[in-house]
Amino acid sequence: MRACRREPVPHTPVWFMRQAGRSLPEYRKAREGIPMLDSCFMPELVAEITMQPVRRYGVDAAVFFSDIVTPLKAIGLDLEIKPGVGPVIAEPVRAAADLDRLRAPEPDELAPIAAAVRLLTAELGATPLIGFGGAPFTLASYLIEGGPSKGFEHTKAMMYGDPQLFTALLDRVADITSTFLLTQIDAGASAIQLFDSWVGSVAPVDYRQYVQPASAKVFAAVADRGVPRIHFGVGTGELLRDLGEAGADVVGVDWRVPLHEAERRVGPGKALQGNLDPATLFAPPAALDAAVQRVLDDAARLPGHVFNLGHGVPPNADPGQLARVVDYVHENTVRS
Ligand code: CP3
């Protein structure tokens, strides 16, 4: 939390996006036979899975085990997460009438989320819990495409062809995600991360016109809670300043832009998070160490740095390599 606020820290803190999940044998065992989105509504299981990487690695934060589409499931949309594919939505949103199916969840629909957060904050003690949600563009892209996409053709066809519908959709999704985040914060989460994983596909001029207002609405909705707000997307080198200006305190950076250059692009007053290339986890230990050291060198002059990967932990990553990264960062960033 101190690094997010750009205050002095005893050592650089480290956590990993997708630190809970298929790379851990204890996760695969806990999830056996339980569909992903069912598991997200089982508080004891959510708490156990969230704790697994904290116990194993001694990371400096837990990240809530859930999914960006969890609040869509909570309001009764027909959707599932297909293993190896991602979220699949039975009836995509393509017309104004489809907006009627989208509304912010009621408190009782998110009660299992709040219960899981309360279990976790009790168990975690001083270790912060990072809550999260999907940003309007990324969530809307799943809703419009009906599933994962490479080119986002339907999404962009709507953005350019019916901008009024597109912005109305993102505005609704902003309310859904805001409710999901507020539920986590009010149950005890110490920080939140807004994932705009796929927004790197949008040109900056279009981002500012069609996307940023909805992301800004989410950040504004949680502003009075006073918790650090992290914002992250993949391939966002050209968008770093705009992402920060949407209202984040911390900008997550993928591995394509070195952190000293990211700081220049983001501008003053924000902490940075990142940005080890996840593929380095598959390199020999000495090469991995060198890559971690390079990220630390790039961040040496930043007032606030939270070490992370440049995207999520790959499902086939070796947990031993992740443990090595945590220890390396802790041992080599001790402030005197
Ligand atoms: O980081 C963590 O440890 C918390 C858990 C977390 C999950 N999803 C669990 C999950 C987080 C932060 C997410 C967010 C999420 N979900 C994002 C944004 C983060 C990112 O990676 O950019 C996105 C785009 C999604 C949508 C989604 N859900 C995808 C693309 C997938 C993978 C599908 C696959 O099988 O390859 C999921 C499923 C998912 N979410 C899993 C986990 C652990 C895998 C489920 C399984 O075990 O089968």
XYZ file of C-alpha atoms and ligand atoms in Angstrom:
384
model
C 0.000 0.000 0.000
C 2.904 2.344 0.725
C 4.420 1.704 -2.707
C 1.049 2.480 -4.325
C 1.048 5.784 -2.442
C 4.674 6.489 -3.440
C 5.854 6.406 0.165
C 9.144 4.818 1.320
C 9.096 1.006 1.608
C 11.439 -1.470 3.388
C 11.727 -3.470 0.134
C 9.980 -3.463 -3.250
C 6.656 -5.287 -2.853
C 5.759 -8.052 -5.308
C 2.599 -9.893 -6.349
C 1.587 -11.580 -9.610
C -1.494 -11.171 -11.744
C -3.088 -14.657 -11.873
C -0.893 -15.818 -8.997
C -3.794 -18.102 -8.014
C -4.696 -20.562 -10.707
C -3.670 -23.437 -12.855
C 0.091 -23.092 -12.334
C -0.471 -24.364 -8.765
C -1.139 -28.089 -8.156
C -3.051 -27.192 -4.973
C -5.359 -25.003 -7.116
C -6.041 -27.778 -9.626
C -6.898 -30.104 -6.735
C -9.211 -27.586 -5.011
C -11.081 -26.803 -8.256
C -11.454 -30.440 -9.382
C -14.960 -31.013 -10.800
C -16.177 -27.468 -10.019
C -16.890 -25.135 -12.973
C -14.916 -21.879 -12.767
C -17.899 -19.580 -12.335
C -19.523 -21.861 -9.738
C -16.314 -21.731 -7.717
C -16.452 -17.918 -7.635
C -19.687 -18.064 -5.591
C -18.318 -20.490 -2.944
C -16.793 -18.264 -0.221
C -14.667 -20.906 1.579
C -13.245 -22.151 -1.718
C -12.547 -18.601 -2.957
C -10.725 -17.837 0.291
C -8.687 -21.052 0.124
C -7.635 -20.483 -3.514
C -6.792 -16.820 -2.842
C -4.583 -17.854 0.106
C -2.669 -20.573 -1.768
C -0.089 -18.324 -3.500
C 0.273 -16.147 -0.377
C 1.247 -19.215 1.660
C 3.478 -20.684 -1.020
C 5.365 -17.589 -2.175
C 5.123 -15.006 0.612
C 3.956 -12.403 -1.899
C 3.185 -8.957 -0.460
C -0.479 -8.984 -1.501
C -3.296 -11.416 -2.154
C -5.459 -10.916 -5.244
C -9.080 -11.922 -4.843
C -9.908 -15.139 -6.679
C -12.800 -14.389 -9.009
C -13.209 -13.295 -12.621
C -14.040 -10.119 -14.489
C -17.313 -11.729 -15.665
C -18.443 -12.753 -12.141
C -20.870 -9.782 -11.771
C -22.393 -10.638 -15.179
C -23.042 -14.160 -13.898
C -24.496 -12.641 -10.710
C -27.175 -10.762 -12.673
C -28.180 -13.952 -14.440
C -26.553 -13.671 -17.870
C -26.191 -17.000 -19.650
C -22.420 -17.324 -19.700
C -19.672 -19.769 -18.837
C -15.894 -19.855 -18.760
C -14.771 -22.574 -21.161
C -11.443 -24.113 -20.147
C -8.708 -23.119 -22.583
C -11.027 -20.590 -24.250
C -12.323 -17.990 -21.798
C -15.702 -16.369 -21.123
C -18.433 -17.359 -23.622
C -21.739 -15.472 -23.653
C -24.775 -17.243 -25.112
C -26.565 -14.147 -26.429
C -24.157 -11.373 -27.422
C -25.108 -7.704 -27.051
C -25.633 -6.261 -30.529
C -28.670 -3.930 -30.309
C -30.176 -1.342 -27.982
C -32.804 -3.822 -26.718
C -29.988 -6.077 -25.458
C -29.031 -3.402 -22.914
C -32.175 -4.290 -20.958
C -30.417 -7.447 -19.739
C -27.648 -5.372 -18.135
C -28.051 -3.823 -14.690
C -25.921 -3.419 -11.585
C -26.087 -6.465 -9.264
C -28.207 -6.290 -6.085
C -26.351 -6.733 -2.774
C -27.770 -10.242 -2.228
C -26.531 -11.315 -5.668
C -22.976 -10.450 -4.590
C -23.326 -11.677 -0.986
C -20.958 -14.645 -1.567
C -18.321 -12.206 -2.876
C -18.590 -10.048 0.246
C -18.506 -13.163 2.448
C -15.333 -14.405 0.752
C -13.620 -11.025 1.171
C -14.530 -10.974 4.891
C -13.104 -14.479 5.392
C -9.936 -13.386 3.628
C -9.295 -10.118 5.417
C -9.641 -12.005 8.719
C -7.124 -14.647 7.607
C -4.683 -12.294 5.846
C -4.021 -9.992 8.795
C -1.521 -7.349 7.678
C -1.223 -8.673 4.101
C -3.414 -6.532 1.826
C -6.132 -7.996 -0.374
C -6.358 -6.529 -3.867
C -9.887 -6.585 -5.227
C -10.482 -6.245 -8.958
C -12.947 -5.805 -11.745
C -13.071 -5.733 -15.526
C -12.878 -2.341 -17.210
C -15.827 -1.300 -19.405
C -14.051 -1.823 -22.747
C -12.694 -5.296 -21.988
C -15.961 -6.541 -20.471
C -18.012 -4.981 -23.271
C -15.776 -6.714 -25.814
C -16.782 -10.111 -24.381
C -20.443 -9.057 -24.322
C -20.405 -7.832 -27.933
C -18.229 -10.563 -29.458
C -19.865 -13.333 -27.405
C -16.433 -14.623 -26.396
C -12.709 -13.986 -26.750
C -11.593 -12.201 -29.910
C -8.353 -11.298 -31.652
C -9.485 -8.461 -33.911
C -12.535 -7.146 -31.967
C -14.406 -6.690 -35.248
C -17.931 -6.624 -33.786
C -16.794 -4.381 -30.940
C -15.203 -1.841 -33.239
C -18.045 -2.064 -35.755
C -20.343 -0.926 -32.943
C -17.886 1.709 -31.687
C -17.603 3.334 -35.127
C -21.048 2.467 -36.505
C -23.293 3.115 -33.504
C -21.244 5.146 -31.035
C -24.356 6.020 -29.042
C -25.128 2.352 -28.341
C -21.451 1.608 -27.705
C -21.065 4.366 -25.114
C -24.420 3.463 -23.508
C -23.189 -0.141 -23.179
C -19.860 0.895 -21.647
C -21.696 3.188 -19.250
C -23.868 0.271 -18.027
C -20.842 -1.974 -17.687
C -19.154 0.788 -15.668
C -22.041 0.623 -13.156
C -21.817 -3.190 -12.984
C -18.064 -3.161 -12.365
C -18.341 -0.273 -9.879
C -20.818 -2.297 -7.808
C -18.507 -5.333 -7.935
C -15.545 -3.215 -6.760
C -17.488 -1.403 -4.038
C -18.689 -4.769 -2.707
C -15.069 -5.906 -2.364
C -13.829 -2.623 -0.859
C -16.677 -2.344 1.631
C -16.073 -5.938 2.762
C -12.395 -5.120 3.428
C -10.282 -5.092 0.237
C -7.285 -2.724 0.641
C -6.798 -1.769 -3.020
C -8.446 -2.450 -6.362
C -7.194 -3.183 -9.855
C -9.258 -2.390 -12.932
C -8.257 -4.804 -15.720
C -8.584 -3.343 -19.208
C -6.703 -6.274 -20.673
C -7.665 -5.780 -24.316
C -7.852 -1.970 -24.583
C -4.430 -1.911 -26.270
C -6.321 -2.695 -29.480
C -7.845 0.818 -29.445
C -6.135 3.912 -30.918
C -5.507 6.700 -28.368
C -7.869 9.133 -30.089
C -10.688 6.560 -29.980
C -9.787 5.582 -26.429
C -10.231 9.158 -25.238
C -13.507 9.609 -27.104
C -15.295 6.309 -26.568
C -13.651 4.427 -23.689
C -12.014 6.706 -21.149
C -15.253 8.333 -19.869
C -16.609 4.935 -18.796
C -13.336 3.896 -17.091
C -13.232 7.298 -15.383
C -16.764 6.671 -14.094
C -15.575 3.483 -12.386
C -12.592 5.176 -10.739
C -14.792 8.068 -9.621
C -17.339 5.641 -8.130
C -14.737 4.204 -5.748
C -12.740 7.433 -5.153
C -14.279 8.293 -1.775
C -13.206 4.923 -0.311
C -9.596 6.152 -0.427
C -8.035 2.818 -1.464
C -5.249 2.749 -4.095
C -6.611 2.227 -7.605
C -4.478 0.273 -10.089
C -5.204 0.234 -13.844
C -3.709 -2.286 -16.256
C -3.957 -3.319 -19.881
C -1.826 -5.280 -22.352
C -0.120 -3.543 -25.288
C -0.937 -0.109 -23.904
C 2.386 1.631 -24.588
C 0.581 4.357 -26.538
C -2.148 4.691 -23.881
C -0.188 4.879 -20.634
C -0.875 8.542 -19.941
C -4.567 8.196 -20.852
C -4.950 5.164 -18.566
C -3.524 7.134 -15.647
C -5.709 10.117 -16.464
C -8.807 7.912 -16.308
C -8.291 8.144 -12.541
C -5.726 5.550 -11.457
C -3.153 5.999 -8.693
C -0.989 3.196 -10.088
C -0.506 2.359 -13.768
C 0.284 -1.260 -14.655
C 2.754 -1.638 -17.510
C 3.258 -4.675 -19.728
C 6.762 -5.868 -20.675
C 7.061 -3.893 -23.915
C 7.883 -0.500 -22.346
C 10.741 -0.201 -19.809
C 9.580 1.330 -16.539
C 11.762 4.456 -16.784
C 10.195 5.179 -20.178
C 6.721 4.314 -18.834
C 7.241 6.888 -16.075
C 7.961 9.551 -18.696
C 4.835 8.600 -20.652
C 2.533 8.395 -17.612
C 3.684 11.711 -16.192
C 4.112 12.783 -12.566
C 2.186 11.691 -9.510
C 1.495 8.016 -10.270
C 3.137 4.820 -9.052
C 3.940 2.077 -11.587
C 3.378 -1.677 -11.473
C 5.168 -4.310 -13.517
C 6.703 -5.464 -15.727
C 8.641 -8.726 -16.091
C 7.920 -10.550 -19.354
C 5.971 -13.662 -18.227
C 7.911 -15.720 -20.790
C 11.136 -15.210 -18.779
C 9.660 -17.709 -16.291
C 10.536 -20.390 -18.852
C 14.209 -19.326 -19.097
C 16.986 -20.907 -16.985
C 17.239 -19.483 -13.426
C 20.291 -17.284 -14.118
C 18.569 -15.684 -17.137
C 15.425 -15.185 -15.066
C 17.443 -13.444 -12.339
C 19.013 -11.152 -14.934
C 15.598 -10.234 -16.342
C 14.256 -9.471 -12.849
C 17.321 -7.334 -12.130
C 16.753 -5.382 -15.333
C 13.198 -4.514 -14.242
C 14.543 -3.418 -10.839
C 17.219 -1.287 -12.528
C 14.599 0.329 -14.779
C 12.551 1.140 -11.664
C 15.453 2.287 -9.499
C 14.517 5.967 -9.587
C 10.738 5.585 -9.289
C 9.179 6.830 -6.051
C 6.569 4.070 -6.213
C 7.131 0.630 -7.778
C 5.085 -2.533 -7.287
C 6.864 -5.486 -8.894
C 4.646 -7.707 -11.048
C 4.669 -9.550 -14.345
C 3.745 -7.677 -17.519
C 0.632 -9.915 -17.744
C -0.749 -12.923 -15.891
C 1.137 -16.038 -14.767
C 0.993 -18.548 -17.650
C -0.915 -21.722 -16.621
C 2.140 -23.908 -17.346
C 4.620 -21.758 -15.382
C 6.869 -23.522 -12.839
C 5.920 -22.364 -9.307
C 9.600 -22.737 -8.346
C 10.485 -19.965 -10.778
C 7.842 -17.674 -9.274
C 9.169 -18.372 -5.783
C 12.635 -17.466 -7.088
C 11.372 -14.102 -8.397
C 9.729 -13.218 -5.057
C 12.885 -14.046 -3.093
C 15.100 -12.212 -5.570
C 13.035 -9.020 -5.405
C 12.827 -9.116 -1.615
C 16.542 -9.809 -1.105
C 17.854 -7.343 -3.664
C 15.729 -4.289 -2.897
C 16.247 -3.932 0.866
C 16.480 -0.216 1.662
C 19.090 0.764 4.248
O -4.879 -12.966 -10.548
C -5.452 -13.796 -9.808
O -4.832 -14.692 -9.212
C -6.942 -13.635 -9.554
C -7.748 -14.339 -10.429
C -8.244 -13.846 -11.764
C -8.929 -14.724 -12.622
N -9.401 -14.031 -13.670
C -9.116 -16.147 -12.347
C -9.270 -17.052 -13.504
C -8.268 -12.599 -12.367
C -7.643 -11.302 -11.877
C -9.016 -12.729 -13.572
C -9.345 -11.602 -14.452
C -9.631 -11.873 -15.868
N -10.478 -12.802 -16.398
C -9.126 -11.091 -16.920
C -8.206 -9.931 -16.753
C -6.835 -10.406 -16.470
C -6.035 -10.804 -17.675
O -5.564 -11.924 -17.717
O -5.872 -9.945 -18.559
C -9.647 -11.608 -18.123
C -9.367 -11.123 -19.510
C -10.508 -12.686 -17.766
C -11.320 -13.540 -18.671
C -10.847 -14.955 -18.539
N -11.211 -15.791 -17.502
C -9.921 -15.658 -19.349
C -9.276 -15.112 -20.596
C -9.745 -16.931 -18.782
C -8.819 -18.063 -19.208
C -9.493 -19.140 -19.971
C -8.556 -20.329 -20.149
O -8.911 -21.414 -19.689
O -7.483 -20.164 -20.735
C -10.563 -16.985 -17.641
C -10.685 -18.117 -16.704
C -9.958 -17.953 -15.424
N -10.026 -16.846 -14.643
C -9.146 -18.933 -14.794
C -8.724 -18.374 -13.582
C -7.873 -19.022 -12.516
C -8.852 -20.310 -15.321
C -9.991 -21.186 -14.902
C -9.582 -22.628 -14.832
O -8.909 -23.004 -13.859
O -10.001 -23.385 -15.724
